[in-house]
Amino acid sequence: MRVLFIEDSKHLRKPVIKALKASGYAADDAADGEEGLWLAQNHDFDVIVLDLMLPKIDGLTVLTKLREGGVTTPVLILSARDTVEDRIKGLRTGADDYLVKPFSIDELLARVETLSRRTYEKRSSKVQVADLVLDSATKTATRDGQPLDLPPQQFGLLEYLMLRAGQVVSRSEIEEHIYDTNACVMSNVIDSAMNRLRKAISVGEGSKPLIHTRRGHGYILEERDS
Amino acid sequence: MRMMSIRRHLLVWLLPGFLLLWAGAGSAIYFSIKQRHEAQLDAELRELWAALPFGDRSARVSLLSIEDFAKDDFGIYFQIWDQQGNRILKSENLGRFELPQTGSFGSEPEYRDQRLGNGDLVRTLSVGSTGGSLGPLKMIVATSWEENTADLRKSLIAIIAVGLLTGIGFAILLSLALRSGLKPLVGVGEQASRIEADTLSTRFPTKGLPGELRPIAERLNDLMSRLEESFAREKRFGADLAHEFRTPVAALRSLAEVAIKWPEQTSIEDYEDVLEISCELQVTIENLLTLARLENAKEQLVSEQIKVHALIEDCWLLFAPRATERGLAFRNSIDPDLTFESDPKLLRLIITNLLSNAAEYATGNSDILVTGDVTGLFVTNPAPHLTKDDLPKMFDRLWRHDQARTDSSHSGLGLSLAKTCAEVLSFDLTADLEGGSVRFSLKTS
C-alpha cells in the first residue's frame, strides 16, 4: 500500500511518514500543494493524507483538481481546522475522511488502513486465501494457524497481493504501490522480494505455493489445486 | 421593570389628555351658554321690573295691578315686603311658599339664583323702592330657570356625547396613526432582535425609513459593520491560534507515539525536533502573554529622553546577520540628536519588531530605510507581495501574509505587539503602501 502525505510542517511529516513506513506502507511526502498535486496526479497512491493550509496551492484546491482530473484515490484530510463547516466543506469537496490535529497516530493509521481497503472493496480488515490469513488492523499474518514474521515491506507486498487475490499484478503496479519515490527499484528487486515472500509464507513442506508467476505479465496470488 | 411600548405610552398620555382638554373646552362652552341664558333671564327680569307699576319707581304703586301681573302661572313670581320685612304682597303662584328675602334692596337691581320651597330654581331680581303711599318697599321679581335648564341640560348632553364620540374617534385614529407611524420603528426593532452572531452581514434598510429613524439605522449599520469585522477578526485569530498550536502539538504527539511504538526507530533528530517545536511554542506563548500584559502596562510606564538613532542602531544588531544573509542594505538616516520622551522598554519592543519584520519580509537584495523627525519615525522596505487588503489585517494577532503559516519560526505576533505597545505609549502605528513598498509610521502625536 502506498500513501502520500501532503503537509507543510516538517516536524509533523517526519513522525507520520515514519509511522506509515513502520506499518508496512510505502510513504511519500510533499511539503506544499503544488508538489503534492503533481505526485498525486503522476503516481498511483492507495491513500492521500492531505493538510488544508498549504503553501502554493491550498489543500481544498488540490483536492478539487484531483477530483476534476479523475483521480479517485481516497483522501483523508488532516487539518487544524476543526469547525463543522470546515469538515463539511472538506467532505463535500471530495474527501473521504477528516481528522483534526492533534490526533493519535494509531487513529490515523486505522483510518488510512480503512481507506486503503476501500480501494479494493474490502470491508473487513481480514483477508484469507487458502490457509493464509492477513489482518491489516493488527498487522499480522498466519499460515495454517502459524504466525508469520514479516518485515513491514514484505507485509505490505503480501497485503497488496492478497487484496488483489486472483488478479495478475504487474511489476509496475507492485513498484507503484509498494515502493515510495525514494526507493531505487532495480530490475530484479521485485523478483527478489517475491522470492523472499514466497519463502516467508511457506511454513512447512505441506504449504502449497500461493504466489505464482505469469511470465510477461507479473504475479498472481491464488490457491491452485495441484 | 418592563418598559411600556411607545404606542401604549402615547395612547395612555394622548387619549386622557384629549378627554381632559375636551372636558375643559366643554365646560367653557357650557358656562358660556349658561351665562348667555343668565343674561337673557336678567334682561327678561329687567323688562318685568320695568313693566311693573312698581318698576317705574314712581310712588304710585298699584298693588292690584301687581297682583294682576302674576296671577297666571307663567313661571314668574314676585313678592313685596315693607322695610320691616313684613310681607305686603306675593304672587299667587307662589302658593304657600315665599321668595327668600335676600339682597341689599338698594335702588340698583341685584340678580341671583335661588331655589324656591317648591324646588323650582329661579333667577331673582331684588330691588328697593323709596317712595309711595306704602313707604319704602322691598321687592323681588323671579323667573323660573325651567326652560333654560332643559336647554342647558341638552347642551351638556350634547357636549358630553360629542366629547365621547370624538374621544373614541380620536382613539381609533390615534391608534391607526401610531401603528402606521411606528411601523418602521417596529420593523427596525424586529430586525435587530433577529440579529445573531451568524447574521452579522445583514444591514438595516435606510431607503424609505422616516427621517428620524434614518440616522439610527445608519449608525446601527455602521456598528454592524464593525461588529462583523471584529467577529471576522476574532474568527481569524481563533483559526490562526488553532493552527499555531494544533500543528506543533500534533507533531509532538506523533513524535512521542512513534517513539513509544517503534523505539528502535527513534533517533537524536527526533529529540532535536521536540526541542525546536517546544522553543517555537514557548515564543508564541510568551508573545501572547506579553500582548495580554501590555493592556495593563500603562500604570508601570517610565518616561525618559531616548536617543532614537542609537536605539535603532542597537536594535538592528539583532537582525543584521539575517539581513546580510538576504542581501538587504540597512540605512538609518535619523538625526543622531533626535530624542523621544517615552518608555525605553516599550519603544525598543516596537522598533525591534518593525526591524525584524523588515529584515524577514523585505524583498531580497533590497534596501531598508529608517527615517524620522520629531513627529515620528518611519521604516520603509520593498514589499511587492503585499496588497491594500492586507493593510487592515497586518496588525491582527497571528496574522501572516502566508495563509499556510508554514514558517513556524514566526508566529505573526510581532506587528501586533508593536501596535499594542504604540497604543500603550499613546503613539499611532500605521502601515501604508506606496510604489511596491510598505511604510510603517510610528507617529508620536
XYZ file of C-alpha atoms in Angstrom:
671
model
C 0.000 0.000 0.000
C 1.310 3.398 -0.892
C 0.363 6.583 0.902
C 1.039 10.214 0.024
C 1.241 12.679 2.914
C 0.933 16.346 1.899
C 1.816 18.519 4.905
C 3.882 21.696 5.199
C 5.102 21.135 8.761
C 8.359 19.215 8.521
C 8.073 18.382 12.220
C 4.810 16.557 11.602
C 5.792 14.965 8.301
C 8.710 13.100 9.804
C 6.945 11.053 12.518
C 3.891 10.361 10.366
C 5.971 9.080 7.465
C 7.979 7.023 9.925
C 4.796 5.527 11.385
C 3.371 4.764 7.938
C 6.558 3.035 6.840
C 6.785 1.116 10.079
C 3.244 -0.089 9.440
C 4.140 -1.516 6.064
C 3.113 1.353 3.832
C 5.231 2.861 1.141
C 5.000 6.540 2.041
C 5.803 9.670 0.100
C 5.534 13.198 1.361
C 5.139 16.654 -0.112
C 5.740 19.994 1.651
C 3.380 22.092 -0.441
C 0.225 21.800 -2.503
C 1.959 22.111 -5.844
C 4.340 19.218 -5.241
C 1.585 17.160 -3.634
C -0.729 17.670 -6.601
C 1.986 16.666 -9.036
C 2.788 13.489 -7.088
C -0.885 12.572 -6.745
C -1.519 13.103 -10.435
C 1.538 11.148 -11.589
C 1.607 8.173 -9.195
C -0.885 5.581 -8.160
C -1.400 6.003 -4.418
C -3.778 3.960 -2.322
C -4.475 6.803 0.106
C -3.657 10.517 0.209
C -3.400 12.290 3.561
C -3.891 15.987 2.899
C -3.404 19.099 5.046
C -5.614 22.101 4.199
C -3.417 25.118 4.934
C -0.646 24.539 2.431
C 1.781 26.881 0.680
C 1.475 27.493 -3.074
C -1.817 25.607 -3.551
C -4.146 25.119 -0.597
C -5.456 21.670 0.289
C -9.018 22.152 -0.917
C -7.778 23.321 -4.329
C -5.504 20.285 -4.542
C -8.480 18.053 -3.759
C -10.729 19.812 -6.273
C -8.122 19.477 -9.012
C -7.581 15.798 -8.241
C -11.273 15.013 -8.425
C -11.727 17.103 -11.556
C -8.811 15.226 -13.102
C -10.476 11.878 -12.398
C -8.184 10.806 -9.556
C -10.378 8.672 -7.273
C -7.750 7.826 -4.656
C -9.310 8.047 -1.170
C -8.312 11.293 0.532
C -8.053 11.820 4.270
C -7.957 15.479 5.283
C -5.696 16.121 8.265
C -6.225 19.669 9.447
C -6.039 22.056 12.395
C -9.386 23.447 11.293
C -11.968 21.834 13.496
C -15.280 23.529 12.781
C -18.232 21.580 11.435
C -18.277 23.920 8.410
C -14.656 23.059 7.623
C -15.364 19.324 7.845
C -18.471 19.580 5.694
C -16.609 21.672 3.138
C -13.740 19.185 3.014
C -16.003 16.154 2.678
C -18.179 17.824 0.071
C -15.146 18.809 -1.964
C -14.349 15.126 -2.333
C -12.516 13.967 0.779
C -13.338 10.520 2.133
C -12.452 11.252 5.747
C -11.467 14.145 8.015
C -9.182 14.066 11.038
C -8.437 17.085 13.243
C -4.974 17.841 14.614
C -3.677 16.858 17.086
C -4.509 13.201 16.575
C -3.499 9.769 17.750
C -1.076 8.117 15.364
C -2.986 4.828 15.820
C -6.212 6.517 14.773
C -4.530 7.975 11.707
C -3.129 4.548 10.766
C -6.543 2.914 11.312
C -8.242 5.453 9.082
C -5.560 5.091 6.399
C -5.990 1.337 6.545
C -9.771 1.600 6.242
C -9.449 3.895 3.253
C -6.873 1.660 1.589
C -9.222 -1.340 1.971
C -11.956 0.699 0.341
C -9.801 0.908 -2.789
C -10.000 -2.869 -3.060
C -13.619 -3.053 -1.949
C -12.848 -4.977 1.240
C -14.905 -4.260 4.315
C -13.099 -6.475 6.794
C -9.529 -5.978 7.905
C -9.006 -9.742 7.498
C -8.228 -11.299 4.116
C -7.893 -15.020 3.596
C -6.593 -17.054 0.697
C -6.496 -20.804 1.406
C -4.851 -21.173 4.829
C -3.107 -17.788 4.570
C -4.794 -15.121 6.699
C -3.751 -11.474 6.863
C -5.120 -8.887 9.297
C -4.448 -5.310 8.223
C -5.626 -3.921 11.567
C -3.208 -5.902 13.734
C -0.573 -6.089 11.020
C -0.341 -9.852 11.487
C -0.364 -12.778 9.081
C -0.755 -16.505 9.752
C -0.327 -19.586 7.606
C -2.083 -22.706 8.692
C -2.551 -21.018 12.074
C 1.143 -20.288 12.489
C 2.144 -16.626 12.807
C 4.392 -15.286 10.077
C 7.240 -12.946 10.894
C 7.172 -10.386 8.084
C 9.107 -7.125 7.934
C 6.896 -4.073 7.106
C 7.710 -4.002 3.404
C 7.083 -7.752 2.961
C 3.859 -7.385 4.879
C 2.862 -4.554 2.562
C 3.657 -6.654 -0.501
C 1.673 -9.620 0.813
C -1.237 -7.368 1.756
C -1.310 -5.864 -1.731
C -1.213 -9.297 -3.401
C -3.919 -10.652 -1.088
C -6.178 -7.651 -1.611
C -5.867 -8.376 -5.310
C -6.020 -12.154 -4.921
C -6.914 -13.930 -8.133
C -5.756 -10.999 -10.239
C -2.488 -10.679 -12.107
C -0.408 -7.921 -10.528
C 2.214 -6.397 -12.800
C 5.708 -5.440 -11.721
C 4.974 -1.783 -12.356
C 1.881 -1.973 -10.163
C 3.934 -3.514 -7.376
C 6.524 -0.834 -7.898
C 3.856 1.883 -7.651
C 2.139 0.509 -4.572
C 4.949 -0.971 -2.540
C 7.871 1.358 -3.085
C 7.999 5.074 -2.463
C 9.617 7.576 -4.830
C 12.884 7.491 -2.891
C 13.317 3.744 -3.436
C 15.601 2.771 -6.281
C 13.818 -0.184 -7.796
C 16.236 -2.241 -9.855
C 15.005 -4.821 -12.344
C 15.475 -7.803 -10.069
C 14.419 -6.138 -6.812
C 10.806 -7.190 -7.206
C 11.752 -10.739 -8.179
C 13.982 -10.980 -5.118
C 11.283 -9.551 -2.866
C 8.784 -12.009 -4.292
C 11.144 -14.930 -3.678
C 11.672 -13.839 -0.091
C 7.933 -13.526 0.403
C 7.329 -16.996 -1.036
C 9.786 -18.394 1.481
C 8.329 -16.361 4.306
C 4.802 -17.664 3.770
C 5.920 -21.252 3.399
C 5.669 -22.752 6.877
C 6.449 -26.376 6.031
C 6.620 -28.972 3.321
C 2.843 -29.159 3.286
C 2.433 -25.483 2.437
C 1.052 -25.132 -1.033
C 2.636 -22.413 -3.181
C 0.196 -19.499 -3.357
C 2.228 -16.901 -5.289
C 2.551 -17.805 -8.947
C 4.493 -16.144 -11.749
C 2.761 -15.300 -15.020
C 5.590 -14.785 -17.442
C 5.492 -11.451 -19.180
C 2.577 -10.283 -17.025
C 3.505 -10.398 -13.359
C 2.376 -12.327 -10.318
C -0.854 -13.807 -9.061
C -1.750 -14.946 -5.556
C -4.315 -17.715 -5.572
C -4.936 -21.238 -4.391
C -4.413 -23.858 -7.066
C -5.398 -27.482 -6.890
C -2.039 -29.026 -7.643
C -39.257 46.651 35.201
C -40.665 46.148 31.722
C -40.984 49.407 29.829
C -44.344 50.359 28.299
C -44.379 50.335 24.498
C -44.180 53.721 22.757
C -47.612 53.094 21.247
C -49.210 52.377 24.591
C -47.294 55.222 26.181
C -48.614 57.695 23.600
C -52.146 56.306 23.871
C -52.074 56.467 27.661
C -50.988 60.114 27.538
C -52.786 61.419 24.472
C -56.227 59.896 24.989
C -56.843 61.092 28.570
C -55.137 64.339 27.573
C -57.597 64.772 24.772
C -60.536 63.935 27.049
C -59.282 66.401 29.643
C -58.946 69.109 27.027
C -62.386 68.296 25.725
C -63.798 68.455 29.278
C -62.199 71.885 29.671
C -63.494 73.079 26.329
C -66.930 71.536 27.035
C -67.099 73.276 30.410
C -66.187 76.574 28.787
C -68.924 76.072 26.177
C -71.418 75.022 28.845
C -70.723 78.003 31.091
C -70.791 80.333 28.149
C -74.262 79.035 27.210
C -75.336 79.300 30.841
C -74.032 82.859 31.018
C -75.993 83.678 27.881
C -79.116 82.241 29.475
C -78.488 84.227 32.654
C -78.101 87.408 30.656
C -81.297 86.597 28.819
C -83.163 85.936 32.092
C -81.713 89.090 33.630
C -82.974 91.063 30.636
C -86.374 89.455 30.995
C -86.409 90.301 34.714
C -85.444 93.868 33.963
C -88.275 94.042 31.440
C -90.648 92.606 34.043
C -89.451 95.059 36.634
C -89.805 97.919 34.158
C -93.264 96.680 33.160
C -94.427 96.544 36.750
C -96.071 99.612 38.065
C -93.630 99.294 40.912
C -90.864 99.124 38.475
C -91.165 102.694 37.236
C -90.168 103.703 40.749
C -92.975 106.169 40.896
C -94.633 106.457 44.206
C -97.923 105.384 42.764
C -97.827 101.709 43.403
C -100.933 99.929 42.451
C -100.985 96.708 44.387
C -103.893 95.476 42.388
C -102.164 95.793 39.102
C -99.170 93.939 40.538
C -101.417 91.174 41.642
C -102.881 91.014 38.157
C -99.442 90.822 36.698
C -98.576 87.441 38.199
C -101.860 85.785 38.809
C -101.265 83.261 35.988
C -98.563 80.723 36.448
C -96.036 81.560 33.724
C -93.142 80.773 35.992
C -92.932 84.379 37.010
C -93.033 85.291 40.682
C -92.836 88.353 42.778
C -93.038 89.327 46.427
C -93.044 92.677 48.222
C -92.087 93.490 51.777
C -92.099 96.633 53.773
C -88.935 97.960 55.364
C -89.569 95.853 58.447
C -89.660 92.734 56.315
C -93.395 92.180 56.573
C -94.848 90.689 53.509
C -97.159 93.019 51.770
C -97.862 91.072 48.657
C -96.780 87.987 46.759
C -97.807 86.361 43.504
C -100.480 83.727 43.800
C -98.487 81.108 42.021
C -96.065 81.050 44.973
C -98.801 79.348 46.908
C -97.689 78.634 50.474
C -94.074 79.305 49.559
C -92.269 82.566 49.768
C -89.383 84.076 47.928
C -86.273 84.286 50.129
C -85.806 87.838 51.290
C -82.135 88.184 50.265
C -80.311 91.142 48.819
C -79.458 94.670 49.836
C -82.626 96.092 48.227
C -80.939 99.234 47.006
C -82.019 101.317 44.101
C -79.923 99.187 41.723
C -81.333 95.706 40.935
C -79.386 92.645 42.134
C -79.560 89.288 40.368
C -79.060 85.828 41.871
C -80.191 82.228 41.510
C -82.346 80.845 44.267
C -84.350 77.733 44.888
C -87.949 78.056 45.953
C -89.557 75.906 48.578
C -91.362 74.030 45.787
C -87.989 73.090 44.381
C -88.191 75.435 41.437
C -84.890 77.093 40.568
C -85.448 80.734 39.831
C -83.483 83.786 38.780
C -84.333 86.711 41.017
C -84.067 90.471 40.712
C -84.187 92.278 44.051
C -84.627 95.993 44.325
C -85.759 98.547 46.869
C -88.186 101.450 46.462
C -88.041 104.634 48.479
C -91.390 106.286 47.949
C -95.072 105.620 47.515
C -98.064 105.546 49.731
C -96.864 102.393 51.385
C -93.492 103.871 52.145
C -90.168 102.224 51.232
C -90.626 98.699 49.933
C -88.501 95.679 49.115
C -89.369 93.753 46.010
C -88.148 90.568 44.332
C -89.165 89.561 40.852
C -88.264 85.970 39.879
C -88.493 83.938 36.782
C -88.110 80.190 36.554
C -84.997 78.568 35.105
C -87.099 75.594 33.980
C -86.989 76.116 30.221
C -83.438 77.302 30.317
C -82.397 74.345 32.485
C -83.763 71.972 29.881
C -81.787 73.810 27.216
C -78.671 73.734 29.343
C -79.109 70.003 30.027
C -79.429 69.361 26.290
C -76.310 71.392 25.662
C -74.447 69.465 28.387
C -75.555 66.103 26.970
C -74.540 67.245 23.501
C -71.146 68.373 24.755
C -70.559 65.050 26.573
C -71.804 62.977 23.632
C -69.672 64.862 21.136
C -66.730 64.582 23.541
C -67.179 60.811 23.879
C -67.676 60.221 20.167
C -64.743 62.431 19.303
C -62.703 60.654 22.001
C -63.492 57.226 20.510
C -62.784 58.506 17.005
C -59.583 60.112 18.205
C -58.540 56.876 19.931
C -59.111 54.871 16.745
C -57.352 57.428 14.567
C -54.526 57.755 17.056
C -54.123 54.003 17.251
C -54.054 53.698 13.454
C -51.691 56.639 13.096
C -49.379 55.243 15.748
C -49.452 51.802 14.186
C -48.661 53.239 10.792
C -46.171 55.797 12.092
C -44.348 53.322 14.319
C -44.271 50.550 11.702
C -40.741 51.408 10.517
C -39.558 51.564 14.118
C -41.169 48.194 14.853
C -39.509 46.831 11.703
C -36.102 48.048 12.848
C -36.735 46.558 16.300
C -37.785 43.183 14.884
C -34.779 43.064 12.583
C -32.497 43.983 15.474
C -33.972 41.207 17.617
C -33.213 38.656 14.891
C -29.517 39.525 14.753
C -27.303 36.643 15.807
C -23.586 36.021 15.616
C -24.046 34.280 12.271
C -26.231 37.005 10.731
C -23.932 39.965 11.237
C -23.763 40.532 7.494
C -27.372 41.781 7.454
C -27.929 45.537 7.270
C -30.888 47.755 8.177
C -32.538 49.201 5.063
C -32.271 53.003 5.116
C -34.299 53.614 1.989
C -37.896 54.513 2.805
C -37.177 54.992 6.501
C -38.547 58.161 8.171
C -36.008 60.934 8.611
C -35.948 60.435 12.396
C -35.013 56.753 12.067
C -32.525 57.005 9.220
C -29.617 58.227 11.362
C -30.328 55.400 13.824
C -30.359 52.781 11.056
C -27.195 54.227 9.535
C -25.469 54.190 12.901
C -26.625 50.621 13.530
C -25.331 49.582 10.114
C -22.024 51.190 10.932
C -21.882 49.316 14.230
C -22.862 46.081 12.487
C -20.005 46.510 10.025
C -17.566 46.994 12.855
C -19.014 44.082 14.771
C -18.837 41.867 11.701
C -15.225 42.859 11.119
C -14.461 42.298 14.785
C -16.095 38.849 14.694
C -14.246 38.001 11.497
C -11.001 39.127 13.130
C -11.688 37.019 16.208
C -12.607 34.069 13.999
C -9.380 34.519 12.049
C -7.476 34.770 15.295
C -9.156 31.607 16.575
C -8.349 29.687 13.402
C -4.779 31.002 13.369
C -4.344 30.217 17.039
C -5.676 26.707 16.437
C -3.166 26.194 13.663
C -0.396 27.834 15.646
C -0.813 25.330 18.463
C -2.511 22.282 16.974
C 0.080 21.525 14.324
C 3.101 21.638 16.670
C 1.168 19.731 19.335
C 0.235 17.148 16.693
C 3.912 16.895 15.752
C 4.969 16.481 19.406
C 2.318 13.839 19.987
C 3.195 11.957 16.814
C 6.897 12.046 17.661
C 6.153 10.660 21.131
C 3.726 7.976 19.924
C 6.061 6.793 17.172
C 8.953 6.684 19.646
C 6.874 4.562 22.049
C 5.543 2.269 19.336
C 8.729 1.843 17.348
C 11.521 2.704 19.814
C 14.153 1.175 17.571
C 13.456 3.896 15.026
C 13.910 6.775 17.438
C 16.928 8.969 16.789
C 18.577 12.030 18.277
C 16.972 14.030 15.440
C 13.553 13.355 16.951
C 14.640 14.952 20.224
C 16.055 17.913 18.320
C 12.674 18.281 16.648
C 10.926 18.155 20.036
C 13.264 20.863 21.327
C 12.705 23.060 18.280
C 8.934 22.726 18.452
C 8.945 23.448 22.191
C 11.049 26.596 21.700
C 8.695 27.855 18.971
C 5.665 27.192 21.138
C 7.357 28.983 24.017
C 7.986 32.083 21.885
C 4.357 32.120 20.728
C 3.017 31.697 24.267
C 5.339 34.386 25.640
C 4.341 36.817 22.903
C 0.669 36.176 23.585
C 1.241 36.720 27.293
C 3.159 39.933 26.584
C 0.235 41.142 24.494
C -2.191 40.386 27.317
C 0.010 42.064 29.912
C 0.575 45.147 27.784
C -3.094 46.010 28.132
C -2.443 46.838 31.794
C 1.016 48.273 31.277
C 0.133 51.969 31.345
C 0.484 52.192 35.111
C 4.058 50.910 35.005
C 5.357 53.211 32.277
C 8.659 55.003 32.683
C 9.325 58.227 30.837
C 12.838 59.011 29.617
C 14.564 61.017 26.896
C 15.653 58.364 24.388
C 18.117 58.893 21.562
C 16.246 57.289 18.704
C 19.166 56.901 16.275
C 21.256 54.994 18.817
C 18.309 52.836 19.854
C 17.641 51.835 16.236
C 21.301 51.005 15.660
C 21.287 48.885 18.787
C 18.101 47.045 17.790
C 19.373 46.442 14.256
C 22.354 44.456 15.545
C 19.950 41.581 16.219
C 18.837 41.395 12.604
C 21.972 42.404 10.765
C 23.116 38.782 10.208
C 19.749 37.786 8.746
C 19.725 40.940 6.592
C 23.223 40.183 5.294
C 22.116 36.638 4.517
C 19.228 38.021 2.471
C 21.328 40.724 0.804
C 19.485 43.604 2.478
C 21.048 47.055 2.887
C 20.091 48.993 6.009
C 20.085 52.794 6.225
C 19.332 54.718 9.400
C 19.027 58.374 8.384
C 17.641 59.702 11.654
C 19.386 62.716 13.180
C 21.660 61.377 15.956
C 20.426 64.127 18.287
C 16.734 63.323 17.843
C 15.146 62.240 21.101
C 11.729 60.902 22.053
C 10.340 61.107 25.537
C 8.955 57.646 26.081
C 9.248 54.316 27.861
C 12.558 52.800 26.698
C 11.458 49.155 27.013
C 8.274 49.527 25.015
C 9.852 51.772 22.395
C 12.606 49.166 21.972
C 9.942 46.454 21.598
C 8.220 48.457 18.844
C 11.437 49.168 16.929
C 12.670 45.588 17.334
C 9.501 44.177 15.856
C 9.404 46.674 12.985
C 13.033 45.940 12.083
C 12.505 42.191 12.498
C 9.555 42.378 10.127
C 11.616 44.340 7.589
C 14.611 42.006 7.835
C 12.420 38.950 7.351
C 9.936 40.061 4.736
C 11.616 42.808 2.670
C 12.306 41.669 -0.881
C 15.757 40.020 -1.063
C 18.673 42.291 -2.067
C 16.693 45.459 -1.390
C 17.006 48.450 0.985
C 15.508 49.018 4.407
C 15.257 52.707 5.167
C 14.598 54.256 8.576
C 13.784 57.969 8.669
C 12.281 60.210 11.305
C 11.846 63.570 12.976
C 10.033 64.939 15.998
C 6.713 63.803 14.551
C 7.722 60.151 14.478
C 9.818 57.503 12.777
C 9.267 55.595 9.544
C 10.517 52.186 8.406
C 10.268 51.567 4.669
C 11.121 48.467 2.663
C 10.035 46.923 -0.656
C 7.115 44.500 -0.242
C 5.558 43.904 -3.681
C 3.663 40.847 -2.412
C 1.509 42.958 -0.076
C -1.844 44.330 -1.205
C -4.091 47.068 0.170
C -6.388 44.353 1.512
C -3.560 43.165 3.739
C -3.099 46.545 5.434
C -6.094 46.425 7.835
C -5.144 42.898 8.924
C -1.404 43.371 9.314
C -1.627 44.274 12.983
C -4.037 41.457 13.850
C -2.734 38.865 16.257
C -1.210 35.862 14.443
C -1.843 37.351 11.009
C 0.564 36.224 8.329
C 0.627 37.026 4.672
C 1.387 33.351 4.062
C -2.044 31.799 4.604
C -0.486 28.367 5.005
C 1.524 29.603 8.019
C 4.340 27.278 7.030
C 7.219 29.213 8.563
C 6.994 28.109 12.172
C 9.825 30.407 13.288
C 7.433 33.381 13.098
C 4.070 33.344 14.786
C 2.639 36.551 13.334
C 2.574 38.380 16.651
C 5.395 40.895 16.088
C 3.400 43.663 14.416
C 0.507 43.108 16.783
C 2.896 43.534 19.712
C 4.340 46.698 18.150
C 0.837 48.103 17.628
C -0.224 47.371 21.205
C 2.978 48.928 22.591
C 2.356 52.017 20.450
C -1.177 52.310 21.819
C 0.093 51.994 25.378
C 2.584 54.817 24.674
C -0.174 56.878 23.002
C 1.673 56.632 19.696
C -0.002 55.841 16.408
C 1.423 52.945 14.396
C 0.115 52.599 10.841
C 1.165 50.957 7.596
C 0.693 52.143 4.045
C 1.757 51.003 0.614
C 3.449 53.161 -1.976
C 5.110 52.053 -5.172
C 5.504 48.445 -4.066
C 6.998 49.435 -0.713
C 5.453 49.227 2.697
C 5.996 52.096 5.106
C 5.390 51.717 8.832
C 4.807 55.078 10.526
C 5.172 55.442 14.263
C 3.757 58.885 14.972
C 4.404 60.478 18.313
C 1.445 62.844 18.299
